[in-house]
PDB file of C-alpha atoms in Angstrom:
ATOM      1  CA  UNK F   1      15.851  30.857 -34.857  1.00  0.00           C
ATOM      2  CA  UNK F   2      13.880  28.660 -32.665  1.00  0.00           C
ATOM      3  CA  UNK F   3      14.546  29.141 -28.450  1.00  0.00           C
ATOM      4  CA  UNK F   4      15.094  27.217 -25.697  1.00  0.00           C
ATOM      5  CA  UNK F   5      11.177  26.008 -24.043  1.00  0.00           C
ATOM      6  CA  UNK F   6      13.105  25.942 -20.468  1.00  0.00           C
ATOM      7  CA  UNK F   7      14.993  29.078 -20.819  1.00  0.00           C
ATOM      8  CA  UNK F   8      14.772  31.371 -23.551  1.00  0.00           C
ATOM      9  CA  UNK F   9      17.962  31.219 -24.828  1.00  0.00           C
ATOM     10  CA  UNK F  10      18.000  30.804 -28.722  1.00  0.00           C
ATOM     11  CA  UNK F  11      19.245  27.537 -29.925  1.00  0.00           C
ATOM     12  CA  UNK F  12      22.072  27.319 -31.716  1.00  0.00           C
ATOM     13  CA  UNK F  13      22.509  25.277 -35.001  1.00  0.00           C
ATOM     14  CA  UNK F  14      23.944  22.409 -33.583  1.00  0.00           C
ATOM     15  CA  UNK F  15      21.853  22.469 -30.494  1.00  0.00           C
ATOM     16  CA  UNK F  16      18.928  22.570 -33.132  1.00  0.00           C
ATOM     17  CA  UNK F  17      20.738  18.878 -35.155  1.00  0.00           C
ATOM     18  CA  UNK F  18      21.829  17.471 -31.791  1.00  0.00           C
ATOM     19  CA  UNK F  19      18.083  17.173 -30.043  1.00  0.00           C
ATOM     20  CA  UNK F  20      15.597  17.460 -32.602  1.00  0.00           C
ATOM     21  CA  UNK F  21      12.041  18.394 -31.952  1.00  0.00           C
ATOM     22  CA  UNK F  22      12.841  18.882 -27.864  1.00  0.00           C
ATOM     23  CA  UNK F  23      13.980  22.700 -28.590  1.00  0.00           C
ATOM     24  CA  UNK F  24      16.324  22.795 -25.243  1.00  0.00           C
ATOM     25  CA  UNK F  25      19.777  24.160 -25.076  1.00  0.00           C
ATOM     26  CA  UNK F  26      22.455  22.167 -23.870  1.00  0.00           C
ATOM     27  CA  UNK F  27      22.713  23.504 -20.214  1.00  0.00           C
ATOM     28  CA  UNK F  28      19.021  23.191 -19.663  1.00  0.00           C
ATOM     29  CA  UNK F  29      18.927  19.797 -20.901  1.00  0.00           C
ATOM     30  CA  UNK F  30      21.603  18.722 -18.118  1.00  0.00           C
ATOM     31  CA  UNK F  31      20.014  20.523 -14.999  1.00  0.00           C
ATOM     32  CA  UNK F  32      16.462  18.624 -16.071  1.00  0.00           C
ATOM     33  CA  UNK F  33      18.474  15.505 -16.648  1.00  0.00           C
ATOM     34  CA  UNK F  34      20.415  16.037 -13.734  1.00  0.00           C
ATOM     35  CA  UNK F  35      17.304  16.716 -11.399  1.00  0.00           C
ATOM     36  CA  UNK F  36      15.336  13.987 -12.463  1.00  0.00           C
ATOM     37  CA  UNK F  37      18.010  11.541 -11.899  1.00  0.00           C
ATOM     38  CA  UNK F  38      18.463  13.337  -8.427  1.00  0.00           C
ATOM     39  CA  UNK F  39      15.056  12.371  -7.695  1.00  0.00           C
ATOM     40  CA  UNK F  40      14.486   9.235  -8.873  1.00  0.00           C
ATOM     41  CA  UNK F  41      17.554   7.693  -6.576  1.00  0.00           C
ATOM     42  CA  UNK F  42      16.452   9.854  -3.732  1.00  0.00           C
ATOM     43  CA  UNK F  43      12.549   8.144  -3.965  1.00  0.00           C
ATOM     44  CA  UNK F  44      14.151   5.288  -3.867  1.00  0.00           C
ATOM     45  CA  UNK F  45      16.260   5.945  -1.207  1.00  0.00           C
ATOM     46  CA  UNK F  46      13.205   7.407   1.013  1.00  0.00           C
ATOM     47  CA  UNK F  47      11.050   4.825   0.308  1.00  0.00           C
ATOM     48  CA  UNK F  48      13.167   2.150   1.094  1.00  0.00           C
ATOM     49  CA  UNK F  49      14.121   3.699   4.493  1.00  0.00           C
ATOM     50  CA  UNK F  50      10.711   5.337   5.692  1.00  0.00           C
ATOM     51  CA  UNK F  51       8.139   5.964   2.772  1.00  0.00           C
ATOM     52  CA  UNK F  52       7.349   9.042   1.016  1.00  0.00           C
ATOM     53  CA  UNK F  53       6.124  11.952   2.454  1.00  0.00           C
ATOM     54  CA  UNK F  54       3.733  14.466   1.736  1.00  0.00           C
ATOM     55  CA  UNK F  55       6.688  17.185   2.557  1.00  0.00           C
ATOM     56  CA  UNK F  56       8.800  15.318  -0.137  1.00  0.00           C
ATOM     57  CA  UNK F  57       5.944  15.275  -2.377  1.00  0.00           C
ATOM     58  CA  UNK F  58       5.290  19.074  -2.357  1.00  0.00           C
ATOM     59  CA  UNK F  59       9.122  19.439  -2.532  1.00  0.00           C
ATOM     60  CA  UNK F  60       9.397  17.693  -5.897  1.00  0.00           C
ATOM     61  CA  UNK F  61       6.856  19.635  -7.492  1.00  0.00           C
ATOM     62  CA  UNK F  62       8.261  22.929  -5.961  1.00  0.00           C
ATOM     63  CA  UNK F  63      11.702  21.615  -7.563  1.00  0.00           C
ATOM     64  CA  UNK F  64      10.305  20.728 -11.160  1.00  0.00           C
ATOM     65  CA  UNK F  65       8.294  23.447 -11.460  1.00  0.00           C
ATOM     66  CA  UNK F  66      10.940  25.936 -10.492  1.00  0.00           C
ATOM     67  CA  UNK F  67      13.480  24.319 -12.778  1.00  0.00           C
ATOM     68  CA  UNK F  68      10.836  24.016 -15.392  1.00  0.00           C
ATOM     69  CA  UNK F  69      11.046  20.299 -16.208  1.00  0.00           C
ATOM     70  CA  UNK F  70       9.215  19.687 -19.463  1.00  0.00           C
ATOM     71  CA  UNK F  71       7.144  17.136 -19.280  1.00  0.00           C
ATOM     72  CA  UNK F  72       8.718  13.975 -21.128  1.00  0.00           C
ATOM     73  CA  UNK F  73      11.692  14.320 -18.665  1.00  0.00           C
ATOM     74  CA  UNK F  74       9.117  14.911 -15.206  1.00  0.00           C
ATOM     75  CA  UNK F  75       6.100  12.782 -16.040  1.00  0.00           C
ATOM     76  CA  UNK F  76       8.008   9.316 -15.389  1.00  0.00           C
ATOM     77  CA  UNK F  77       9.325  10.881 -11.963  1.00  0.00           C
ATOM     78  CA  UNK F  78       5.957  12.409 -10.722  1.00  0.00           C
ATOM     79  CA  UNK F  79       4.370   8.848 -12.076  1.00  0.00           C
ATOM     80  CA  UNK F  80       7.101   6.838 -10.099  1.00  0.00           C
ATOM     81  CA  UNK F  81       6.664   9.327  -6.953  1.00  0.00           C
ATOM     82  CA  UNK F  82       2.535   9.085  -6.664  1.00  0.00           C
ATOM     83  CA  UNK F  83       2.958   5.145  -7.222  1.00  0.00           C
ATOM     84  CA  UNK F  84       5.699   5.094  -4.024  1.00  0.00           C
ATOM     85  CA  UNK F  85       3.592   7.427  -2.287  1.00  0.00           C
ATOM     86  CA  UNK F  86       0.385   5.444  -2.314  1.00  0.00           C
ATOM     87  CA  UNK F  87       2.404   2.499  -1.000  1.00  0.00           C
ATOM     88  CA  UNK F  88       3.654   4.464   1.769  1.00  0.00           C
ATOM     89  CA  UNK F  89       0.321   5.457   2.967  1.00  0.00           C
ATOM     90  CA  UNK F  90      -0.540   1.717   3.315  1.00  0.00           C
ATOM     91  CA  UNK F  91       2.176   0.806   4.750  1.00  0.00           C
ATOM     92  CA  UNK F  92       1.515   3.102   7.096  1.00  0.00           C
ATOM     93  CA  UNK F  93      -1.765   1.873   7.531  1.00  0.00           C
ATOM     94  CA  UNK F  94      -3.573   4.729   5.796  1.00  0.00           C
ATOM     95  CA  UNK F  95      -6.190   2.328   4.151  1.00  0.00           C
ATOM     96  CA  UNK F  96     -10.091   2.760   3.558  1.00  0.00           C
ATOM     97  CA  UNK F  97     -12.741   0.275   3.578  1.00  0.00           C
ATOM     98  CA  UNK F  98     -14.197  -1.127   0.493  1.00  0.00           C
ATOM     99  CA  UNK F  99     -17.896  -2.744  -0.646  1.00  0.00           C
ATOM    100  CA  UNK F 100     -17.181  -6.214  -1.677  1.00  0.00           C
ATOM    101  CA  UNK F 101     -19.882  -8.788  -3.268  1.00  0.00           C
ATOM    102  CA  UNK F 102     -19.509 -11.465  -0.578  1.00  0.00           C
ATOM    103  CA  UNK F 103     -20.618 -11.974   2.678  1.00  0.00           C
ATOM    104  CA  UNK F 104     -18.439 -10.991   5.629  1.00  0.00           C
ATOM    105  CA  UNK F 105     -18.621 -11.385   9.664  1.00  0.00           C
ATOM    106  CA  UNK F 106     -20.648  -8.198  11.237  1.00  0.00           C
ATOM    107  CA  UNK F 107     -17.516  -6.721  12.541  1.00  0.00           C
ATOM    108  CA  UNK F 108     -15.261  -7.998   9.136  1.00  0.00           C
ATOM    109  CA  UNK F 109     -13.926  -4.625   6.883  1.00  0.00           C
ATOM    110  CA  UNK F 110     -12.857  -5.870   3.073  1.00  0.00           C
ATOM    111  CA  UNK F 111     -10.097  -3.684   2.630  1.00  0.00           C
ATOM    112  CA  UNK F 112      -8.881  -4.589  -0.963  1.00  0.00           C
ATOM    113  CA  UNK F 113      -9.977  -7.100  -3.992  1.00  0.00           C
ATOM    114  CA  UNK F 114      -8.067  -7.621  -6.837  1.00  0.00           C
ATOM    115  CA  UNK F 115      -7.737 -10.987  -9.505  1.00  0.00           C
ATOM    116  CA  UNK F 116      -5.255 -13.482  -8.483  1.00  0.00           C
ATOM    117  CA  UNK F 117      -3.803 -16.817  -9.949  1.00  0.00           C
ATOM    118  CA  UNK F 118      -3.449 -19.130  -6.976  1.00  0.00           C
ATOM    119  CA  UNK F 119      -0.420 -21.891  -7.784  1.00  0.00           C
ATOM    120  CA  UNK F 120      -1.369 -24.555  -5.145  1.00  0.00           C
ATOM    121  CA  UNK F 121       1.608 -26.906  -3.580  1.00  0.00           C
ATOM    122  CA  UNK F 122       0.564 -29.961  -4.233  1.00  0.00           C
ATOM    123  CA  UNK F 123       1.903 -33.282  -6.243  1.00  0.00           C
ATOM    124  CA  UNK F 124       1.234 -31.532  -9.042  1.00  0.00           C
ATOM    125  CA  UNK F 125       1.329 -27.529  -9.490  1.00  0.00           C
ATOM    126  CA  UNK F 126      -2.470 -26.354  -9.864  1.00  0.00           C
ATOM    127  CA  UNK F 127      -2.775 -23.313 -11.273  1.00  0.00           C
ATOM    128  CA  UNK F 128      -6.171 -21.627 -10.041  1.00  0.00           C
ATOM    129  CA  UNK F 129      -7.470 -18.291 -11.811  1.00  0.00           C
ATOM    130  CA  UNK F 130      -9.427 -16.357  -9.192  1.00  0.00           C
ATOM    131  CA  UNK F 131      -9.402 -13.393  -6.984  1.00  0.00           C
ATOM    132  CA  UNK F 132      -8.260 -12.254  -3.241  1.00  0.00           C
ATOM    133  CA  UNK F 133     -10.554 -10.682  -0.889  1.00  0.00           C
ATOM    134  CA  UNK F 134      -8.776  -8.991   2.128  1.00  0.00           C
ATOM    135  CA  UNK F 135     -10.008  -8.182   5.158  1.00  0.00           C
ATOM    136  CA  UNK F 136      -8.880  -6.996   8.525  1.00  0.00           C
ATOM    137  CA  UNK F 137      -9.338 -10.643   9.674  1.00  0.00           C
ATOM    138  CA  UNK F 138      -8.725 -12.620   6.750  1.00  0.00           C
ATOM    139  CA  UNK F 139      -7.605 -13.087   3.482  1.00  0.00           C
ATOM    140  CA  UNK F 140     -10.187 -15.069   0.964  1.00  0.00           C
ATOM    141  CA  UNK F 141      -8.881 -16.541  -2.575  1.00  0.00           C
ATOM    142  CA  UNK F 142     -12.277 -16.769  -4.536  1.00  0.00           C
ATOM    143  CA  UNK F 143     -11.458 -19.258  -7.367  1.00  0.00           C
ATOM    144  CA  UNK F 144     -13.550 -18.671 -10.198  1.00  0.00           C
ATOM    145  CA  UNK F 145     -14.665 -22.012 -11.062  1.00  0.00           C
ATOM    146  CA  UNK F 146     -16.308 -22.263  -7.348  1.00  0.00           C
ATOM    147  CA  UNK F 147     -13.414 -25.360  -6.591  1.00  0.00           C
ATOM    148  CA  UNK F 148     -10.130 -25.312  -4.780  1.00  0.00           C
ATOM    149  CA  UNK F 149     -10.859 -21.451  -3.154  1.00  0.00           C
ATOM    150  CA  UNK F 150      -9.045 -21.413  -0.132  1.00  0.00           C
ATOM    151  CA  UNK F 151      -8.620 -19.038   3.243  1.00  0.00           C
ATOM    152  CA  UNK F 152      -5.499 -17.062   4.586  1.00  0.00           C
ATOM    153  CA  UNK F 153      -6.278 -16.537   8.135  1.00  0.00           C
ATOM    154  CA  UNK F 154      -3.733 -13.401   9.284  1.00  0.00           C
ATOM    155  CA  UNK F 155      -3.122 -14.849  12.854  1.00  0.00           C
ATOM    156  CA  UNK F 156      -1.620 -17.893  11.022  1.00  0.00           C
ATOM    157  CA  UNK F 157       0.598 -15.843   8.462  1.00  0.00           C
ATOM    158  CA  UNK F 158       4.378 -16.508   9.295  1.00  0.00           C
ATOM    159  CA  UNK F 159       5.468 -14.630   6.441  1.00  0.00           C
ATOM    160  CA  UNK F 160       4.950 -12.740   2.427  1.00  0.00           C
ATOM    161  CA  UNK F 161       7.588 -12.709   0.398  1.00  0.00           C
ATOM    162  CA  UNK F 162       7.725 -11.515  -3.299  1.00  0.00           C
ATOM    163  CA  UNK F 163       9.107 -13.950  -5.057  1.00  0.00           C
ATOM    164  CA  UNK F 164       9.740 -15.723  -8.739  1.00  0.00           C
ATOM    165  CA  UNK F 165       8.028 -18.581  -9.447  1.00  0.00           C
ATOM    166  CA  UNK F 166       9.765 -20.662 -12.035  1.00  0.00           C
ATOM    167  CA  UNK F 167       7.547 -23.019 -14.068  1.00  0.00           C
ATOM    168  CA  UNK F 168       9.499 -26.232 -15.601  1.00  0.00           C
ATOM    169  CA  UNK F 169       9.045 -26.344 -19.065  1.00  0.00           C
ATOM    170  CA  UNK F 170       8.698 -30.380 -18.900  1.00  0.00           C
ATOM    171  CA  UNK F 171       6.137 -29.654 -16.088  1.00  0.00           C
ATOM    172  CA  UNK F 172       2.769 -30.147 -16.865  1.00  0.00           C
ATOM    173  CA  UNK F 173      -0.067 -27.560 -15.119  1.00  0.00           C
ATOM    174  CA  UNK F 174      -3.652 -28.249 -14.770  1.00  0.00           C
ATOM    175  CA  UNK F 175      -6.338 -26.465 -14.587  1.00  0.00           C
ATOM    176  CA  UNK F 176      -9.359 -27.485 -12.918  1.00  0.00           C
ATOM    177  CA  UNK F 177     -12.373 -28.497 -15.558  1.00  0.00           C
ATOM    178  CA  UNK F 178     -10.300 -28.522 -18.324  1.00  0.00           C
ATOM    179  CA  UNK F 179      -7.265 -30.044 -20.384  1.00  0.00           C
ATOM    180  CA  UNK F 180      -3.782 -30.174 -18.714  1.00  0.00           C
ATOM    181  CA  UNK F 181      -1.337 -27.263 -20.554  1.00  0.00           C
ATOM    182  CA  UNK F 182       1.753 -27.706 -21.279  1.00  0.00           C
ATOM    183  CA  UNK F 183       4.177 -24.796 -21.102  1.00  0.00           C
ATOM    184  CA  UNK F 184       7.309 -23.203 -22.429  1.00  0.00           C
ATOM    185  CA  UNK F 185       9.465 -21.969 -19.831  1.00  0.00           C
ATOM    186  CA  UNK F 186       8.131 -19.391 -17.846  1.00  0.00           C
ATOM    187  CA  UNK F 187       9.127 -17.160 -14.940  1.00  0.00           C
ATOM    188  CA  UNK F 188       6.191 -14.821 -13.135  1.00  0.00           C
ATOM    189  CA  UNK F 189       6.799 -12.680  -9.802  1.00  0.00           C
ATOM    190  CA  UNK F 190       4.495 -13.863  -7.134  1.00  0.00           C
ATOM    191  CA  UNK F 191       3.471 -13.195  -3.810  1.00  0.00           C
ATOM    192  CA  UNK F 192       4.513 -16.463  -1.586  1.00  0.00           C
ATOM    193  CA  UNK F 193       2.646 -16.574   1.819  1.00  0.00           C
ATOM    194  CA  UNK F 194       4.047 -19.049   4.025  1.00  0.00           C
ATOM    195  CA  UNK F 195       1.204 -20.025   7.335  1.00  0.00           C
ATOM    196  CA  UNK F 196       2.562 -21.993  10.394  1.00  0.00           C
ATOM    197  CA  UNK F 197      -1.015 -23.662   9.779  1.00  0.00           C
ATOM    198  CA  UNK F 198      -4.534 -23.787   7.963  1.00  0.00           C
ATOM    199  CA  UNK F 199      -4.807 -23.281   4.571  1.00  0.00           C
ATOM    200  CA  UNK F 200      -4.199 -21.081   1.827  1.00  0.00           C
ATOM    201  CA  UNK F 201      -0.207 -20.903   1.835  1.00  0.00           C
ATOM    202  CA  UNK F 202       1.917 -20.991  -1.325  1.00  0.00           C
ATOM    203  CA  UNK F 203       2.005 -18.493  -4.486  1.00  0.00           C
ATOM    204  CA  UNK F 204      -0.434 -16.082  -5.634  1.00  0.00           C
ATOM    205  CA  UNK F 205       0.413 -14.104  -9.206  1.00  0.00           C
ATOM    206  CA  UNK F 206      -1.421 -10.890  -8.981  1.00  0.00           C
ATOM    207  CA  UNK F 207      -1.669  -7.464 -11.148  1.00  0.00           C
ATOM    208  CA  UNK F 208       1.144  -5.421  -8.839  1.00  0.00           C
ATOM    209  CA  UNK F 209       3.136  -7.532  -6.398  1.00  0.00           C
ATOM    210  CA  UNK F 210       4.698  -4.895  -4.397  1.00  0.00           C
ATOM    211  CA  UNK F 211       1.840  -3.359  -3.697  1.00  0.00           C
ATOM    212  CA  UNK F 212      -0.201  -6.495  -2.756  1.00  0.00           C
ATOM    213  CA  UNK F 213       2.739  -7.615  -0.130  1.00  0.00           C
ATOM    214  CA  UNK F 214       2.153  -4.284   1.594  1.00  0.00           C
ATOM    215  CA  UNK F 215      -1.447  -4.741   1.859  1.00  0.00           C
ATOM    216  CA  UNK F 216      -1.318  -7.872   3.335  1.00  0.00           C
ATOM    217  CA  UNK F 217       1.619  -6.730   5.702  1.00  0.00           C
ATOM    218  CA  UNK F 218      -0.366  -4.027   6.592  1.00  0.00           C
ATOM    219  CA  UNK F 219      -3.420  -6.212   7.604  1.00  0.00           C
ATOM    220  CA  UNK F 220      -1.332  -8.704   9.260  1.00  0.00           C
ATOM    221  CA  UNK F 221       0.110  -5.980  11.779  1.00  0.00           C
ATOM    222  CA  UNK F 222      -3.160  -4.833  12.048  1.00  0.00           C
ATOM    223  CA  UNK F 223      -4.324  -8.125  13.411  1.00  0.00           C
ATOM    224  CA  UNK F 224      -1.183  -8.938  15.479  1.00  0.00           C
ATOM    225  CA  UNK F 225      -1.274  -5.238  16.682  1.00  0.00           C
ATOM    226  CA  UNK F 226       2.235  -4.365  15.070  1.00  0.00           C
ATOM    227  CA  UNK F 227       0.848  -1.816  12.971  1.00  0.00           C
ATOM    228  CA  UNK F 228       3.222   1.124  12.744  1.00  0.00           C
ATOM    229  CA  UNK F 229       1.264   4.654  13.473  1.00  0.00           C
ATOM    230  CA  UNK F 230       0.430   6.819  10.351  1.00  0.00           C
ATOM    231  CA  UNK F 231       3.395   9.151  10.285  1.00  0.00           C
ATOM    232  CA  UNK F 232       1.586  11.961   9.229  1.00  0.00           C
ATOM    233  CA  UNK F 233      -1.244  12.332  11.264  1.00  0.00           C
ATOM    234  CA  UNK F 234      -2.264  15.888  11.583  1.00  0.00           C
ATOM    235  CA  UNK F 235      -1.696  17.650  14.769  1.00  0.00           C
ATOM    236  CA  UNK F 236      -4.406  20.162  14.204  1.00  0.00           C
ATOM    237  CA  UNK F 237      -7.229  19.714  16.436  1.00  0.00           C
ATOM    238  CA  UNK F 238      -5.193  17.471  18.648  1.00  0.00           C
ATOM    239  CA  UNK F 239      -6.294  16.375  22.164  1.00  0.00           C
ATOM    240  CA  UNK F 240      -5.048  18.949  24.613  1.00  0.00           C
ATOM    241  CA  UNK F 241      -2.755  16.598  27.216  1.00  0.00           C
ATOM    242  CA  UNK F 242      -4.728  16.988  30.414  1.00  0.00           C
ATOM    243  CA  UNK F 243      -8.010  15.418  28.771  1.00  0.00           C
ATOM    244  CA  UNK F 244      -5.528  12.617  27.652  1.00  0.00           C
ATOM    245  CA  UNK F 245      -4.526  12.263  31.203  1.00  0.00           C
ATOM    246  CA  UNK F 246      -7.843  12.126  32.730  1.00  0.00           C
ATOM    247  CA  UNK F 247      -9.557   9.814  29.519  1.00  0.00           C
ATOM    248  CA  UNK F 248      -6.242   7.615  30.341  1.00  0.00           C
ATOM    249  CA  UNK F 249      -7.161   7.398  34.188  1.00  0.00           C
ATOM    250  CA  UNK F 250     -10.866   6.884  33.835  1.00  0.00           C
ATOM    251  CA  UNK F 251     -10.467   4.064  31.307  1.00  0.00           C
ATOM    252  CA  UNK F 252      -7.462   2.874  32.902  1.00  0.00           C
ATOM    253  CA  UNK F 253      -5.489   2.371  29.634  1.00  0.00           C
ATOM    254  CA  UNK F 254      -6.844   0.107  28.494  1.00  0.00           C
ATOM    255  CA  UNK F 255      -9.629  -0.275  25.015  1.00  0.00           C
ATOM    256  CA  UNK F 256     -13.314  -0.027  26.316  1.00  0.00           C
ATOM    257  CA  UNK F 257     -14.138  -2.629  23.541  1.00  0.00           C
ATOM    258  CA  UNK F 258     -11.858  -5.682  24.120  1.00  0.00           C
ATOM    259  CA  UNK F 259      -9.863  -4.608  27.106  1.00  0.00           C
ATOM    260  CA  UNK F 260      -6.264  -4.671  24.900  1.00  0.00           C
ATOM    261  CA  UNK F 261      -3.201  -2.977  26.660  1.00  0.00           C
ATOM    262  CA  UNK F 262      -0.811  -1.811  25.178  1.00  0.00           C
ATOM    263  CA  UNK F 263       1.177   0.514  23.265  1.00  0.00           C
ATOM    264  CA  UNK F 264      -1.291   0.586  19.847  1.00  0.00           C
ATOM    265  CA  UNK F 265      -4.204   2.194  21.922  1.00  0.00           C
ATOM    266  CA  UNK F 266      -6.036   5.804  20.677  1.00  0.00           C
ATOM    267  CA  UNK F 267      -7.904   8.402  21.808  1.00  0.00           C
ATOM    268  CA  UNK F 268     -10.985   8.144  20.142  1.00  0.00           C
ATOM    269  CA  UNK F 269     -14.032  10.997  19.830  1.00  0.00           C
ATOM    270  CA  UNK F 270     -17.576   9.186  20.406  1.00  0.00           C
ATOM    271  CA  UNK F 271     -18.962  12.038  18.288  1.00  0.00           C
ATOM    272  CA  UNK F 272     -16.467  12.448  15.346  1.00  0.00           C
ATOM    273  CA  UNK F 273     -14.811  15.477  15.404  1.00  0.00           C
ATOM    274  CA  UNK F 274     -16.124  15.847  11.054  1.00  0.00           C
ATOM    275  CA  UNK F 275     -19.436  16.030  13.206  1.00  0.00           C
ATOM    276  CA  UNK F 276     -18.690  18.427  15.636  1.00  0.00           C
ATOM    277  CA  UNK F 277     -17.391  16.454  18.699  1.00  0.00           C
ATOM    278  CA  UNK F 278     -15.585  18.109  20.909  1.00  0.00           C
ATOM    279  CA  UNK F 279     -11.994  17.444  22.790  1.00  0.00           C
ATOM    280  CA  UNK F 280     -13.979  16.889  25.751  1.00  0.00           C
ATOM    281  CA  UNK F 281     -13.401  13.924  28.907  1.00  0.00           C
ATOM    282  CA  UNK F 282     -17.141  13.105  28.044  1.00  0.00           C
ATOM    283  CA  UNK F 283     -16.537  12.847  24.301  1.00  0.00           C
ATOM    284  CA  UNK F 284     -12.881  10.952  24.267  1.00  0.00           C
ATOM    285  CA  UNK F 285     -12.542   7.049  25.178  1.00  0.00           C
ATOM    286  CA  UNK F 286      -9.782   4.585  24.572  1.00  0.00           C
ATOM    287  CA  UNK F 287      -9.700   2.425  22.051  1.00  0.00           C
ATOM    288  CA  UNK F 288      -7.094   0.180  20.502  1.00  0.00           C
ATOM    289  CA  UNK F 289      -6.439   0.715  16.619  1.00  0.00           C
ATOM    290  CA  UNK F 290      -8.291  -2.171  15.615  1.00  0.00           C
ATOM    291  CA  UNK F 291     -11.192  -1.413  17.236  1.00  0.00           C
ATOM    292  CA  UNK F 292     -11.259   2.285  16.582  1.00  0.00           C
ATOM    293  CA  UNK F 293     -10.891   1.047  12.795  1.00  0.00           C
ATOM    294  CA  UNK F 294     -13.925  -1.081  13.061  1.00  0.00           C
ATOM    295  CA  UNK F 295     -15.733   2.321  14.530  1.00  0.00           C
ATOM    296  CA  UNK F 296     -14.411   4.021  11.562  1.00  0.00           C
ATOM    297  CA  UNK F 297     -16.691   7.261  11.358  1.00  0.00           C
ATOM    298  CA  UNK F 298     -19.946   6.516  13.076  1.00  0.00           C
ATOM    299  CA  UNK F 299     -21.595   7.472  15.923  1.00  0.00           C
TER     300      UNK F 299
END
């Protein structure tokens, strides 16, 4: 008699008829169920409020591996958790620099690039296949034809909204180069971005809304200086509090670069600690997030 993968226990006949080919008894079956449900709300509920942690994330696995969750039942809830979790680290402005193929300002860092269908306001919807480029300063649509690409400057950016963009089936789109298309009806979820001026406002249907919104969010703060502090930055190797004191005195608060003051402004090693700076007055100067991002790692 076949036994229980989760528990041991040998099935029983009906156990065996009633789930088929999953070889769990009836009790085990409801605590997996149970637990995955659990944590699928409570994901939800975290990342809606704060973002997921790397405590919660270590928690979860502590939990399914304890309870044994097989891995039909787990896999969708550890996918669903990674997926949340990477958001959360950009929203929290946990982002790294990319190589891009087009040419950027000296102290410009392309932080994402993904394709993008651009659906330009105008008399008549455009529909314009393409790709975004974002940067700390700007956004860049890249149309693929070379016509009708278009710039997002951050400073401008009133607001992103996910939206759904419903296409009239009498409408008529046209593409740039070629025929006009005619649709059936059609709904797609877009990012909207709404500027108070300049260019490059209206929809943009890309791969993963959600996590395109949060990018440019993320940037945006960046630029405006509204950008949250990484909730999880380590503690180890912090600055001891009287260098702070003296670093804060001797630069008078405010960044040594662009002379920002304010509340966004760090305490940054001239040699990187990864290359063996010290927590030293010599070694630590002040510099606001935006320009200690533009450092990044070098000397």
């Amino acid at each position: 008699m076949p036994s229980c993968t989760v528990c041991g226990k040998r099935l029983s006949i009906f156990e065996l008829f009633r789930a088929a080919g999953i070889q769990r008894c009836g009790a085990c079956e409801q605590r997996c169920g149970q637990l995955a449900r659990y944590w699928s709300a409570k994901l939800d509920s975290a990342f809606a409020k704060h973002g997921i942690s790397e405590a919660m994330e270590r928690e979860l696995y502590r939990q399914f591996q304890q309870a044994r969750v097989p891995l039909e039942l787990g896999k969708p809830i550890v996918q669903k958790m990674l997926y949340l979790r990477e958001i959360s680290r950009i929203r929290w402005g946990d982002i790294t620099p990319m190589r891009v193929d087009i040419h950027l300002d000296t102290d410009e860092i392309a932080y994402f690039s993904m394709p993008a269908t651009y659906y330009k306001p105008n008399k008549r919807l455009k529909e314009v296949p393409g790709r975004l480029v974002g940067t700390n300063k700007k956004c860049y649509f890249l149309s693929s034809t070379g016509k009708d690409s278009t710039t997002i400057d951050w400073n401008n950016v009133s607001k992103i909204d996910e939206k759904v963009l419903y296409i009239d089936p009498e409408a008529t789109l046209t593409r740039r180069g070629g025929r006009p298309v005619r649709y059936s009806a059609v709904s797609l979820e877009v990012i909207h971005v709404t500027v108070s001026k300049g260019s490059g406002g209206g929809s943009y249907h890309v791969p993963d809304t959600l996590y395109t919104k949060t990018f440019m969010d993320t940037l945006v703060h960046f630029w405006k200086r509204q950008l949250v502090y990484n909730k999880e930055i380590a503690t180890h190797g912090a600055v001891p509090e009287h260098v702070k004191a003296a670093v804060f005195r001797r630069d008078k608060g405010r960044c040594i670069q662009c002379g920002y003051k304010g509340p966004y402004i760090e305490y940054d090693h001239k040699i990187p600690r990864s290359k063996g700076g010290p927590n030293t007055v010599e070694n630590i100067q002040l510099l606001c997030r935006m320009c200690n991002l533009q450092k990044g790692d070098r000397l």
